[in-house]
């Protein structure tokens, strides 16, 4: 769900097919499906057993682990328990998210300066776009006007394909938010999968251009 929601969002895909060349939508759909299904399975098989142990249930962080002998909870207690858990989580996540967004927004001006990148770096421009796209944060669907504007300004098909996958899939704030729950090894591994998928998308879009 973490990567499926931004990559395979039906509304975003419909919008992409309507406003962009057909190959953009096809590459996004195909590579996005591979990341969501294949990438998730690959990361789970590679790191799941180490976290869970042989024949054991997956380990949970201490704050998510159930008590040894939980007291029975009455139905009327659920709203209060939910509100308390929500406030505790918000007290940690919202300030951390705000700080990361502020720092990343401060740096994104020069991090996202892709103008003339293909002419200067050639194939390495695709690698840079794949890495930076995995780190930068962007609202849902916001990658479409960004990629189209950069393409109109001269960005190559390979770099555009990399950004089309990596920009919506992950970002530093999203990785910070789930890092403790999923473990940092899984989080970093998923980021690597997304970056590699961006390279594949860049290659496919370059071949279809």
PDB file of C-alpha atoms in Angstrom:
ATOM      1  CA  UNK A   1       0.000   0.000   0.000  1.00  0.00           C
ATOM      2  CA  UNK A   2       2.905   2.347   0.786  1.00  0.00           C
ATOM      3  CA  UNK A   3       4.056   2.383  -2.857  1.00  0.00           C
ATOM      4  CA  UNK A   4       0.829   1.249  -4.558  1.00  0.00           C
ATOM      5  CA  UNK A   5      -1.183   4.268  -3.459  1.00  0.00           C
ATOM      6  CA  UNK A   6       0.989   6.855  -5.255  1.00  0.00           C
ATOM      7  CA  UNK A   7       2.209   4.714  -8.178  1.00  0.00           C
ATOM      8  CA  UNK A   8      -1.048   3.006  -9.193  1.00  0.00           C
ATOM      9  CA  UNK A   9      -3.555   5.622  -8.066  1.00  0.00           C
ATOM     10  CA  UNK A  10      -6.402   5.245 -10.623  1.00  0.00           C
ATOM     11  CA  UNK A  11      -7.221   8.967 -10.735  1.00  0.00           C
ATOM     12  CA  UNK A  12      -3.576   9.882 -11.330  1.00  0.00           C
ATOM     13  CA  UNK A  13      -3.216   7.241 -14.049  1.00  0.00           C
ATOM     14  CA  UNK A  14      -6.332   8.498 -15.861  1.00  0.00           C
ATOM     15  CA  UNK A  15      -5.030  12.056 -15.626  1.00  0.00           C
ATOM     16  CA  UNK A  16      -1.643  10.948 -16.955  1.00  0.00           C
ATOM     17  CA  UNK A  17      -3.175   9.188 -19.965  1.00  0.00           C
ATOM     18  CA  UNK A  18      -5.311  12.263 -20.702  1.00  0.00           C
ATOM     19  CA  UNK A  19      -2.612  14.948 -20.608  1.00  0.00           C
ATOM     20  CA  UNK A  20       0.605  13.126 -21.512  1.00  0.00           C
ATOM     21  CA  UNK A  21       1.711  10.996 -24.486  1.00  0.00           C
ATOM     22  CA  UNK A  22       0.425   7.410 -24.280  1.00  0.00           C
ATOM     23  CA  UNK A  23       3.899   5.993 -23.649  1.00  0.00           C
ATOM     24  CA  UNK A  24       4.153   7.920 -20.366  1.00  0.00           C
ATOM     25  CA  UNK A  25       1.020   6.209 -19.063  1.00  0.00           C
ATOM     26  CA  UNK A  26       2.054   2.770 -20.315  1.00  0.00           C
ATOM     27  CA  UNK A  27       5.511   2.983 -18.712  1.00  0.00           C
ATOM     28  CA  UNK A  28       4.059   4.265 -15.436  1.00  0.00           C
ATOM     29  CA  UNK A  29       1.482   1.466 -15.332  1.00  0.00           C
ATOM     30  CA  UNK A  30       3.873  -1.365 -16.234  1.00  0.00           C
ATOM     31  CA  UNK A  31       6.839  -0.331 -14.106  1.00  0.00           C
ATOM     32  CA  UNK A  32       4.576   0.735 -11.237  1.00  0.00           C
ATOM     33  CA  UNK A  33       2.938  -2.687 -11.169  1.00  0.00           C
ATOM     34  CA  UNK A  34       6.349  -4.370 -11.120  1.00  0.00           C
ATOM     35  CA  UNK A  35       7.461  -2.200  -8.186  1.00  0.00           C
ATOM     36  CA  UNK A  36       4.266  -2.753  -6.203  1.00  0.00           C
ATOM     37  CA  UNK A  37       4.108  -6.520  -6.702  1.00  0.00           C
ATOM     38  CA  UNK A  38       7.615  -7.682  -7.564  1.00  0.00           C
ATOM     39  CA  UNK A  39       9.514  -5.120  -5.500  1.00  0.00           C
ATOM     40  CA  UNK A  40       7.430  -5.752  -2.386  1.00  0.00           C
ATOM     41  CA  UNK A  41       7.866  -9.519  -2.680  1.00  0.00           C
ATOM     42  CA  UNK A  42      11.603  -9.167  -3.315  1.00  0.00           C
ATOM     43  CA  UNK A  43      12.173  -6.954  -0.274  1.00  0.00           C
ATOM     44  CA  UNK A  44       9.990  -9.162   1.936  1.00  0.00           C
ATOM     45  CA  UNK A  45      11.829 -12.336   0.941  1.00  0.00           C
ATOM     46  CA  UNK A  46      15.219 -10.699   1.343  1.00  0.00           C
ATOM     47  CA  UNK A  47      14.642  -9.081   4.735  1.00  0.00           C
ATOM     48  CA  UNK A  48      11.486 -10.633   6.191  1.00  0.00           C
ATOM     49  CA  UNK A  49      13.091 -13.837   7.567  1.00  0.00           C
ATOM     50  CA  UNK A  50      15.852 -11.868   9.283  1.00  0.00           C
ATOM     51  CA  UNK A  51      13.302  -9.759  11.102  1.00  0.00           C
ATOM     52  CA  UNK A  52      10.852 -12.525  11.896  1.00  0.00           C
ATOM     53  CA  UNK A  53      13.176 -15.441  12.574  1.00  0.00           C
ATOM     54  CA  UNK A  54      12.618 -18.999  11.445  1.00  0.00           C
ATOM     55  CA  UNK A  55       9.078 -20.129  12.187  1.00  0.00           C
ATOM     56  CA  UNK A  56       8.297 -17.052  14.279  1.00  0.00           C
ATOM     57  CA  UNK A  57       5.820 -14.287  13.752  1.00  0.00           C
ATOM     58  CA  UNK A  58       7.172 -10.946  12.444  1.00  0.00           C
ATOM     59  CA  UNK A  59       8.703  -8.862  15.204  1.00  0.00           C
ATOM     60  CA  UNK A  60       6.935  -5.606  16.057  1.00  0.00           C
ATOM     61  CA  UNK A  61       8.392  -2.447  17.554  1.00  0.00           C
ATOM     62  CA  UNK A  62       7.844  -2.197  21.343  1.00  0.00           C
ATOM     63  CA  UNK A  63       5.233   0.526  20.977  1.00  0.00           C
ATOM     64  CA  UNK A  64       3.172  -1.687  18.642  1.00  0.00           C
ATOM     65  CA  UNK A  65       3.545  -4.953  20.561  1.00  0.00           C
ATOM     66  CA  UNK A  66       0.400  -6.080  22.399  1.00  0.00           C
ATOM     67  CA  UNK A  67       0.560  -6.516  26.171  1.00  0.00           C
ATOM     68  CA  UNK A  68       1.206 -10.002  27.514  1.00  0.00           C
ATOM     69  CA  UNK A  69      -2.223 -10.258  29.129  1.00  0.00           C
ATOM     70  CA  UNK A  70      -4.473  -7.574  27.610  1.00  0.00           C
ATOM     71  CA  UNK A  71      -7.533  -6.517  29.540  1.00  0.00           C
ATOM     72  CA  UNK A  72     -10.859  -6.977  27.747  1.00  0.00           C
ATOM     73  CA  UNK A  73     -11.863  -3.758  26.003  1.00  0.00           C
ATOM     74  CA  UNK A  74     -15.457  -2.648  25.975  1.00  0.00           C
ATOM     75  CA  UNK A  75     -16.903  -1.128  22.822  1.00  0.00           C
ATOM     76  CA  UNK A  76     -17.461   2.260  24.455  1.00  0.00           C
ATOM     77  CA  UNK A  77     -13.746   2.447  25.296  1.00  0.00           C
ATOM     78  CA  UNK A  78     -12.615   2.335  21.656  1.00  0.00           C
ATOM     79  CA  UNK A  79     -13.176   6.043  20.793  1.00  0.00           C
ATOM     80  CA  UNK A  80     -11.113   7.198  23.782  1.00  0.00           C
ATOM     81  CA  UNK A  81      -8.356   4.642  23.171  1.00  0.00           C
ATOM     82  CA  UNK A  82      -8.236   5.601  19.481  1.00  0.00           C
ATOM     83  CA  UNK A  83      -8.062   9.323  20.298  1.00  0.00           C
ATOM     84  CA  UNK A  84      -5.249   8.742  22.812  1.00  0.00           C
ATOM     85  CA  UNK A  85      -3.223   6.626  20.370  1.00  0.00           C
ATOM     86  CA  UNK A  86      -3.828   9.128  17.574  1.00  0.00           C
ATOM     87  CA  UNK A  87      -2.637  12.053  19.698  1.00  0.00           C
ATOM     88  CA  UNK A  88       0.471  10.167  20.835  1.00  0.00           C
ATOM     89  CA  UNK A  89       1.354   9.279  17.241  1.00  0.00           C
ATOM     90  CA  UNK A  90       0.652  12.826  16.018  1.00  0.00           C
ATOM     91  CA  UNK A  91       2.905  14.308  18.697  1.00  0.00           C
ATOM     92  CA  UNK A  92       5.835  12.400  17.182  1.00  0.00           C
ATOM     93  CA  UNK A  93       5.052  12.169  13.475  1.00  0.00           C
ATOM     94  CA  UNK A  94       3.740  15.670  12.696  1.00  0.00           C
ATOM     95  CA  UNK A  95       6.730  17.632  14.077  1.00  0.00           C
ATOM     96  CA  UNK A  96       9.189  15.216  12.441  1.00  0.00           C
ATOM     97  CA  UNK A  97       7.316  15.464   9.136  1.00  0.00           C
ATOM     98  CA  UNK A  98       7.225  19.270   9.331  1.00  0.00           C
ATOM     99  CA  UNK A  99      10.966  19.506   9.993  1.00  0.00           C
ATOM    100  CA  UNK A 100      11.861  17.122   7.170  1.00  0.00           C
ATOM    101  CA  UNK A 101       9.521  18.924   4.743  1.00  0.00           C
ATOM    102  CA  UNK A 102      11.043  22.303   5.687  1.00  0.00           C
ATOM    103  CA  UNK A 103      14.627  21.113   5.212  1.00  0.00           C
ATOM    104  CA  UNK A 104      13.844  19.309   1.972  1.00  0.00           C
ATOM    105  CA  UNK A 105      11.878  22.276   0.651  1.00  0.00           C
ATOM    106  CA  UNK A 106      14.802  24.564   1.453  1.00  0.00           C
ATOM    107  CA  UNK A 107      17.160  22.332  -0.544  1.00  0.00           C
ATOM    108  CA  UNK A 108      14.798  21.320  -3.355  1.00  0.00           C
ATOM    109  CA  UNK A 109      15.503  24.456  -5.387  1.00  0.00           C
ATOM    110  CA  UNK A 110      18.955  23.284  -6.407  1.00  0.00           C
ATOM    111  CA  UNK A 111      18.241  19.562  -5.975  1.00  0.00           C
ATOM    112  CA  UNK A 112      15.525  19.737  -8.647  1.00  0.00           C
ATOM    113  CA  UNK A 113      17.389  21.904 -11.158  1.00  0.00           C
ATOM    114  CA  UNK A 114      17.275  19.413 -14.040  1.00  0.00           C
ATOM    115  CA  UNK A 115      17.574  21.986 -16.819  1.00  0.00           C
ATOM    116  CA  UNK A 116      20.283  21.005 -19.265  1.00  0.00           C
ATOM    117  CA  UNK A 117      21.168  17.943 -17.203  1.00  0.00           C
ATOM    118  CA  UNK A 118      20.976  15.524 -20.135  1.00  0.00           C
ATOM    119  CA  UNK A 119      23.199  17.691 -22.304  1.00  0.00           C
ATOM    120  CA  UNK A 120      25.860  17.915 -19.605  1.00  0.00           C
ATOM    121  CA  UNK A 121      25.839  14.394 -18.166  1.00  0.00           C
ATOM    122  CA  UNK A 122      24.251  12.126 -20.766  1.00  0.00           C
ATOM    123  CA  UNK A 123      23.225   8.735 -19.354  1.00  0.00           C
ATOM    124  CA  UNK A 124      24.327   9.736 -15.845  1.00  0.00           C
ATOM    125  CA  UNK A 125      21.507  12.281 -15.835  1.00  0.00           C
ATOM    126  CA  UNK A 126      19.034   9.396 -15.649  1.00  0.00           C
ATOM    127  CA  UNK A 127      20.829   7.990 -12.596  1.00  0.00           C
ATOM    128  CA  UNK A 128      20.784  11.381 -10.875  1.00  0.00           C
ATOM    129  CA  UNK A 129      17.077  11.846 -11.623  1.00  0.00           C
ATOM    130  CA  UNK A 130      16.317   8.367 -10.267  1.00  0.00           C
ATOM    131  CA  UNK A 131      18.149   9.053  -7.001  1.00  0.00           C
ATOM    132  CA  UNK A 132      16.900  12.596  -6.437  1.00  0.00           C
ATOM    133  CA  UNK A 133      13.364  11.655  -7.469  1.00  0.00           C
ATOM    134  CA  UNK A 134      13.339   8.992  -4.752  1.00  0.00           C
ATOM    135  CA  UNK A 135      14.292  11.598  -2.134  1.00  0.00           C
ATOM    136  CA  UNK A 136      12.147  14.596  -3.104  1.00  0.00           C
ATOM    137  CA  UNK A 137       8.592  14.995  -1.824  1.00  0.00           C
ATOM    138  CA  UNK A 138       5.731  15.926  -4.123  1.00  0.00           C
ATOM    139  CA  UNK A 139       1.914  15.895  -3.736  1.00  0.00           C
ATOM    140  CA  UNK A 140      -0.118  13.132  -5.330  1.00  0.00           C
ATOM    141  CA  UNK A 141      -0.306  13.705  -9.068  1.00  0.00           C
ATOM    142  CA  UNK A 142       2.106  16.628  -8.871  1.00  0.00           C
ATOM    143  CA  UNK A 143       4.774  14.674 -10.705  1.00  0.00           C
ATOM    144  CA  UNK A 144       2.769  14.872 -13.941  1.00  0.00           C
ATOM    145  CA  UNK A 145       2.963  18.666 -14.527  1.00  0.00           C
ATOM    146  CA  UNK A 146       6.558  18.634 -13.253  1.00  0.00           C
ATOM    147  CA  UNK A 147       7.650  15.957 -15.732  1.00  0.00           C
ATOM    148  CA  UNK A 148       5.711  17.523 -18.613  1.00  0.00           C
ATOM    149  CA  UNK A 149       7.163  20.977 -17.899  1.00  0.00           C
ATOM    150  CA  UNK A 150      10.711  19.601 -17.689  1.00  0.00           C
ATOM    151  CA  UNK A 151      10.189  17.644 -20.907  1.00  0.00           C
ATOM    152  CA  UNK A 152       8.998  20.792 -22.654  1.00  0.00           C
ATOM    153  CA  UNK A 153      12.118  22.553 -21.353  1.00  0.00           C
ATOM    154  CA  UNK A 154      14.359  19.934 -22.926  1.00  0.00           C
ATOM    155  CA  UNK A 155      14.625  17.112 -20.395  1.00  0.00           C
ATOM    156  CA  UNK A 156      15.402  13.801 -22.100  1.00  0.00           C
ATOM    157  CA  UNK A 157      12.992  10.877 -22.248  1.00  0.00           C
ATOM    158  CA  UNK A 158      15.195   8.731 -20.017  1.00  0.00           C
ATOM    159  CA  UNK A 159      15.319  11.281 -17.211  1.00  0.00           C
ATOM    160  CA  UNK A 160      11.588  11.974 -17.563  1.00  0.00           C
ATOM    161  CA  UNK A 161      10.842   8.260 -17.219  1.00  0.00           C
ATOM    162  CA  UNK A 162      12.962   8.026 -14.079  1.00  0.00           C
ATOM    163  CA  UNK A 163      11.162  10.972 -12.468  1.00  0.00           C
ATOM    164  CA  UNK A 164       7.773   9.621 -13.503  1.00  0.00           C
ATOM    165  CA  UNK A 165       8.309   6.620 -11.211  1.00  0.00           C
ATOM    166  CA  UNK A 166      10.546   7.878  -8.429  1.00  0.00           C
ATOM    167  CA  UNK A 167       8.923  11.249  -7.685  1.00  0.00           C
ATOM    168  CA  UNK A 168       5.535   9.863  -6.599  1.00  0.00           C
ATOM    169  CA  UNK A 169       6.677   6.529  -5.140  1.00  0.00           C
ATOM    170  CA  UNK A 170       8.763   7.556  -2.124  1.00  0.00           C
ATOM    171  CA  UNK A 171      10.319  10.564  -0.452  1.00  0.00           C
ATOM    172  CA  UNK A 172      12.499  11.287   2.547  1.00  0.00           C
ATOM    173  CA  UNK A 173       9.468  12.282   4.706  1.00  0.00           C
ATOM    174  CA  UNK A 174       7.577   9.089   3.875  1.00  0.00           C
ATOM    175  CA  UNK A 175      10.645   6.973   4.626  1.00  0.00           C
ATOM    176  CA  UNK A 176      11.167   8.752   7.949  1.00  0.00           C
ATOM    177  CA  UNK A 177       7.546   8.128   8.912  1.00  0.00           C
ATOM    178  CA  UNK A 178       7.572   4.371   8.247  1.00  0.00           C
ATOM    179  CA  UNK A 179      11.221   3.626   8.989  1.00  0.00           C
ATOM    180  CA  UNK A 180      10.721   2.540  12.588  1.00  0.00           C
ATOM    181  CA  UNK A 181       7.621   0.464  11.884  1.00  0.00           C
ATOM    182  CA  UNK A 182       8.983  -1.374   8.834  1.00  0.00           C
ATOM    183  CA  UNK A 183      12.647  -1.315   9.958  1.00  0.00           C
ATOM    184  CA  UNK A 184      15.272   0.846   8.292  1.00  0.00           C
ATOM    185  CA  UNK A 185      16.651  -2.087   6.313  1.00  0.00           C
ATOM    186  CA  UNK A 186      13.319  -2.670   4.584  1.00  0.00           C
ATOM    187  CA  UNK A 187      12.828   1.071   4.065  1.00  0.00           C
ATOM    188  CA  UNK A 188      16.233   1.553   2.454  1.00  0.00           C
ATOM    189  CA  UNK A 189      15.811  -1.629   0.391  1.00  0.00           C
ATOM    190  CA  UNK A 190      12.468  -0.374  -0.931  1.00  0.00           C
ATOM    191  CA  UNK A 191      14.052   2.968  -1.805  1.00  0.00           C
ATOM    192  CA  UNK A 192      16.743   1.112  -3.779  1.00  0.00           C
ATOM    193  CA  UNK A 193      14.071  -0.881  -5.614  1.00  0.00           C
ATOM    194  CA  UNK A 194      12.254   2.337  -6.539  1.00  0.00           C
ATOM    195  CA  UNK A 195      15.473   3.963  -7.790  1.00  0.00           C
ATOM    196  CA  UNK A 196      16.291   0.930  -9.953  1.00  0.00           C
ATOM    197  CA  UNK A 197      12.718   0.916 -11.261  1.00  0.00           C
ATOM    198  CA  UNK A 198      13.206   4.563 -12.198  1.00  0.00           C
ATOM    199  CA  UNK A 199      16.212   3.569 -14.300  1.00  0.00           C
ATOM    200  CA  UNK A 200      14.163   0.844 -15.989  1.00  0.00           C
ATOM    201  CA  UNK A 201      11.341   3.297 -16.680  1.00  0.00           C
ATOM    202  CA  UNK A 202      13.834   5.745 -18.147  1.00  0.00           C
ATOM    203  CA  UNK A 203      15.181   3.053 -20.470  1.00  0.00           C
ATOM    204  CA  UNK A 204      11.688   2.012 -21.572  1.00  0.00           C
ATOM    205  CA  UNK A 205      10.561   5.583 -22.219  1.00  0.00           C
ATOM    206  CA  UNK A 206      13.758   6.254 -24.172  1.00  0.00           C
ATOM    207  CA  UNK A 207      13.123   3.170 -26.329  1.00  0.00           C
ATOM    208  CA  UNK A 208       9.506   4.211 -26.955  1.00  0.00           C
ATOM    209  CA  UNK A 209      10.365   7.839 -27.716  1.00  0.00           C
TER     210      UNK A 209
END
